[in-house]
Tab-separated table of C-alpha atoms in Angstrom:
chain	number	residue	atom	x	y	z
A	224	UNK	CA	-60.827	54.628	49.540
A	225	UNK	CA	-61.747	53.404	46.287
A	226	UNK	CA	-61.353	49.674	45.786
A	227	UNK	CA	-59.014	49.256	48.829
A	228	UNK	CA	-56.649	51.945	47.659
A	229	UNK	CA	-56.436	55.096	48.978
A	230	UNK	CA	-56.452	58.165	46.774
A	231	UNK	CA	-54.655	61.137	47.132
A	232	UNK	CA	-57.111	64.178	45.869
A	233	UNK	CA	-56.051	67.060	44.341
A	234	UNK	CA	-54.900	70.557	46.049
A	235	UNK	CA	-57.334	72.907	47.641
A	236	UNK	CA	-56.565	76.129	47.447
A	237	UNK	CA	-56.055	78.368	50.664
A	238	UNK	CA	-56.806	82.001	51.941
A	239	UNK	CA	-53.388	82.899	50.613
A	240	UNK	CA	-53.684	81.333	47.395
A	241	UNK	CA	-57.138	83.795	46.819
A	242	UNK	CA	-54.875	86.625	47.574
A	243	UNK	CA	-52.143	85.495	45.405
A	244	UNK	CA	-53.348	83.758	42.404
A	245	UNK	CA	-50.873	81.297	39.803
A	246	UNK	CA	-49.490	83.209	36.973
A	247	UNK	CA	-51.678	83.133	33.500
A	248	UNK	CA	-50.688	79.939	31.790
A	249	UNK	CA	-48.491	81.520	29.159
A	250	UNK	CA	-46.018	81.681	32.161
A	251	UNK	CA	-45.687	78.111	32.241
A	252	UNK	CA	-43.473	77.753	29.605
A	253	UNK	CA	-41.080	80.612	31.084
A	254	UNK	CA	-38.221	79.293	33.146
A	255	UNK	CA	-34.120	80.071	33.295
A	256	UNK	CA	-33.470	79.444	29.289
A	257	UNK	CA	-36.527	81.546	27.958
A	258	UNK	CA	-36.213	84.535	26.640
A	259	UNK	CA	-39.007	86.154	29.014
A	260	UNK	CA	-37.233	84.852	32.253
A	261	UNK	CA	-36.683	88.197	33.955
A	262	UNK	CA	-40.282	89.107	32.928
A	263	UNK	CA	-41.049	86.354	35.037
A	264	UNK	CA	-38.602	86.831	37.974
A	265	UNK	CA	-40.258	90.472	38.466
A	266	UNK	CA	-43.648	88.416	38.643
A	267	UNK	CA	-42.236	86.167	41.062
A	268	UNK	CA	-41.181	89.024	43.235
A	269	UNK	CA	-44.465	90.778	42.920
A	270	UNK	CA	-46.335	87.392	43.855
A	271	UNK	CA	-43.453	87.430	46.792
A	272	UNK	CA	-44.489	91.209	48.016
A	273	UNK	CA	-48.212	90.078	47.724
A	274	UNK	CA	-47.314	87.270	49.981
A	275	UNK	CA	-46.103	89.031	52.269
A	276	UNK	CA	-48.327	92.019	52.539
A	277	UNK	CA	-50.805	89.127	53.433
A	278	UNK	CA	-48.625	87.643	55.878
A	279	UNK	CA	-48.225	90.712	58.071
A	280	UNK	CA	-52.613	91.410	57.600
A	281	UNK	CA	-52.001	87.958	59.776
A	282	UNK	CA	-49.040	87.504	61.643
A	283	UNK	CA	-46.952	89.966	63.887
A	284	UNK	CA	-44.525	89.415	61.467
A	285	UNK	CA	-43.576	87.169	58.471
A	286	UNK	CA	-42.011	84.389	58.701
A	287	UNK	CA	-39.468	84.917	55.817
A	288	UNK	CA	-37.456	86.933	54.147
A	289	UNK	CA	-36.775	86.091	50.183
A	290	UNK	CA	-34.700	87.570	47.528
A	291	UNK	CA	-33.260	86.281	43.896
A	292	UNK	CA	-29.135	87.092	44.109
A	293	UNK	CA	-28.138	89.375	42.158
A	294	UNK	CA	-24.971	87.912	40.954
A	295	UNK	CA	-25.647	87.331	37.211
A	296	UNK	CA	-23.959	84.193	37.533
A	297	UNK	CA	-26.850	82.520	38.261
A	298	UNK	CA	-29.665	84.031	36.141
A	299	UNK	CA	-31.719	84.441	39.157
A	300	UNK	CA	-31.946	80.987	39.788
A	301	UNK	CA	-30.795	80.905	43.439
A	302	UNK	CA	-32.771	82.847	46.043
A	303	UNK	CA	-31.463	84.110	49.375
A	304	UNK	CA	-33.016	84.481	52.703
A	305	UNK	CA	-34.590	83.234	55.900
A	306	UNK	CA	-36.904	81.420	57.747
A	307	UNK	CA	-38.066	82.456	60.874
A	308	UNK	CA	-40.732	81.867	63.514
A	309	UNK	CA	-42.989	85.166	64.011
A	310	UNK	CA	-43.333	84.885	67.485
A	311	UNK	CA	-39.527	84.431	68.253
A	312	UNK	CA	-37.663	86.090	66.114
A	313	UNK	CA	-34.592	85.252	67.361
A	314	UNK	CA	-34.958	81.643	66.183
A	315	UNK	CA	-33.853	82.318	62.747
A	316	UNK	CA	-32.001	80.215	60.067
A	317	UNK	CA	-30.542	81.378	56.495
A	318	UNK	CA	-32.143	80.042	53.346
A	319	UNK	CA	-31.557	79.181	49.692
A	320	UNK	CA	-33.991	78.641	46.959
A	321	UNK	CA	-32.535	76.429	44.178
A	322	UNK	CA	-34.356	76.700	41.003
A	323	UNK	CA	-33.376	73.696	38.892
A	324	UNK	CA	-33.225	75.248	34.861
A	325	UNK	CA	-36.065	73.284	33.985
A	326	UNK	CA	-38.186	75.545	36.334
A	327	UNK	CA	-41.376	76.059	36.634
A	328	UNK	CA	-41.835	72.463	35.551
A	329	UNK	CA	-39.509	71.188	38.127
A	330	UNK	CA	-40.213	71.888	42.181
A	331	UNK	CA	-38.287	74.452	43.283
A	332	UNK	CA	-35.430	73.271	46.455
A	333	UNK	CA	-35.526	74.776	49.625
A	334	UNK	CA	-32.462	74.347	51.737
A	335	UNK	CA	-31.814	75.710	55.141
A	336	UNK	CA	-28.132	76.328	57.227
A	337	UNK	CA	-27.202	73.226	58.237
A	338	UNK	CA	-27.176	74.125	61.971
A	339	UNK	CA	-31.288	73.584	61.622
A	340	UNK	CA	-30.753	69.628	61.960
A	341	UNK	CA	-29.661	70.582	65.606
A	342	UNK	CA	-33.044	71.810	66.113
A	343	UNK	CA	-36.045	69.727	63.715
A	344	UNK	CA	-37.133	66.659	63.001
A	345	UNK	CA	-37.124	65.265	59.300
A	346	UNK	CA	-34.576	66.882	57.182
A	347	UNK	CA	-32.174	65.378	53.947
A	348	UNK	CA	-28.892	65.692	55.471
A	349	UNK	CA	-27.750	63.313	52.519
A	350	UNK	CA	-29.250	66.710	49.643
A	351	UNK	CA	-27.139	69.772	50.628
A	352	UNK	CA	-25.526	72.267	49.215
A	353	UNK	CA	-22.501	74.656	49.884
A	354	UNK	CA	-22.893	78.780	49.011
A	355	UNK	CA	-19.750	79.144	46.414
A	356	UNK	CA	-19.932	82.688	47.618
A	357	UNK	CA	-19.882	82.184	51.550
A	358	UNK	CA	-18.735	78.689	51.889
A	359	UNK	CA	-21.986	78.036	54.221
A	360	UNK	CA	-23.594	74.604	54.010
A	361	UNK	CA	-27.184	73.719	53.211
A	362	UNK	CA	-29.760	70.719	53.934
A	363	UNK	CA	-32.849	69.982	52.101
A	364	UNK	CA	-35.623	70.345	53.542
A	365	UNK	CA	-38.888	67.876	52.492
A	366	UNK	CA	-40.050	68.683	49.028
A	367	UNK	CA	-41.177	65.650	47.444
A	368	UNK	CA	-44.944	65.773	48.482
A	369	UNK	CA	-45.771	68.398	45.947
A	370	UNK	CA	-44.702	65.766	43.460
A	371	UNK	CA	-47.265	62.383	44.864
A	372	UNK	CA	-50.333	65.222	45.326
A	373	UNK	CA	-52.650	65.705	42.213
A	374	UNK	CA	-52.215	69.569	41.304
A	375	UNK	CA	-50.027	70.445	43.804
A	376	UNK	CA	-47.323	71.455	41.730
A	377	UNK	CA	-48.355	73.503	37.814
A	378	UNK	CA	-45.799	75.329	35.536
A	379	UNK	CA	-48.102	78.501	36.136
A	380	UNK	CA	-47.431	78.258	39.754
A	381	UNK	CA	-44.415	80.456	41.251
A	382	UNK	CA	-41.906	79.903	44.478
A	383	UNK	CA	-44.804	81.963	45.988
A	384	UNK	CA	-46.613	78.418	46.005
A	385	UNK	CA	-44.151	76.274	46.992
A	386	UNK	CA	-43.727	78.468	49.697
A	387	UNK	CA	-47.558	78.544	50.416
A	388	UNK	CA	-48.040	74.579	49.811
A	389	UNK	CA	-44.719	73.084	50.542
A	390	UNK	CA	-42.263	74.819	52.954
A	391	UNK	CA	-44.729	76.729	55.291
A	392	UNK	CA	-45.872	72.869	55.887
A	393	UNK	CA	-42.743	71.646	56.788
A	394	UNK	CA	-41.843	75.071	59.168
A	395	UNK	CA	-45.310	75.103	60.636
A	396	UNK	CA	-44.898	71.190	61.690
A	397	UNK	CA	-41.304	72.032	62.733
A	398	UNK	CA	-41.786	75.112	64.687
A	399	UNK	CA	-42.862	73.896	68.243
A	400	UNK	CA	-39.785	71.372	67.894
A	401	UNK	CA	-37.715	73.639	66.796
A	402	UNK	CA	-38.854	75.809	70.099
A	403	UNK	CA	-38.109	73.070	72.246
A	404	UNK	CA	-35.066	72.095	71.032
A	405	UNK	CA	-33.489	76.078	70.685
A	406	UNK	CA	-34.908	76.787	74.204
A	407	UNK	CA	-33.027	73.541	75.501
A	408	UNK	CA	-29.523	74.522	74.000
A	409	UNK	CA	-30.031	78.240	73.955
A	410	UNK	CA	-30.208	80.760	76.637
A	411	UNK	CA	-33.858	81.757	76.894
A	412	UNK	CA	-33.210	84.501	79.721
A	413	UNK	CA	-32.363	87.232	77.433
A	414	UNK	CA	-35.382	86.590	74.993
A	415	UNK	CA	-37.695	89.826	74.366
């Protein structure tokens, strides 16, 4: 507290963030309408690989699955995947990455299958989006605390970080609701 207001410090840097370091500063200035952009998409996806080379050193086995589309429609601004809890792999849900053509100065948006507000807690049913490709809806899932937490969120950082800092946050504080709630409407007896 400093005179009766609490202060929000700045971001401290994880064991995953040594291993994966941001991008050199001239990065920053990359995003969607730069000429460099796919220079910097096959950075991303290096900084992705790193990721999860670490992740499996760690876990039995990540807890995503990430890659840009490759429809040229979308200049590799929309990311496809999954989210998925290592120890149950079964309990899965689909993923998009939205990357607004501002990026890397604006947050990246992580949205999940909209079936995943059957099984969590906090979610913005209200921000959602529907795949043009598959007709599958999305929700939001939180992203807005990188924004109120000095140097959480830098143009040199990559959707390896807001993965890192922002949505393995929200997952890990999800996942033992999102247990409880799959194992009430699912059937658990055929689970591995």
């Amino acid at each position: 507290m400093v005179n009766g207001e609490a202060k929000v410090s700045g971001w401290n840097a994880g064991l995953a963030e040594r291993y994966i370091p941001p991008f050199q500063d001239k990065w920053g200035k990359v995003g969607p309408k730069h000429s460099a952009w796919h220079e910097r998409v096959k950075l991303e996806i290096i900084s992705l690989s790193k990721y999860v080379t670490f992740l499996k050193s760690e876990l039995p086995r990540p807890w995503f699955l990430l890659k840009p589309d490759a429809n040229p429609r979308y200049n590799f601004s929309l990311w496809k995947g999954h989210l998925q809890i290592p120890s149950r792999p079964e309990i899965r849900f689909d993923m998009v990455i939205l990357l607004n053509s501002e990026y890397p100065r604006v947050i990246p948006r992580c949205l999940l299958e909209k079936n995943i507000a059957n099984y969590c807690g906090k979610i913005y049913l209200k921000n959602s989006w529907k795949d043009p490709q598959t007709g599958k809806e999305y929700v939001m899932i939180c992203h807005d605390h990188m924004a109120e937490l000095a140097n959480a969120w830098e143009s040199n950082l990559g959707i390896v970080h807001f993965f890192i800092r922002e949505v393995w946050f929200w997952f890990a504080a999800m996942q033992n609701i999102i247990i409880k709630n799959w194992d009430k409407t699912n059937d658990t007896s055929t689970r591995k």
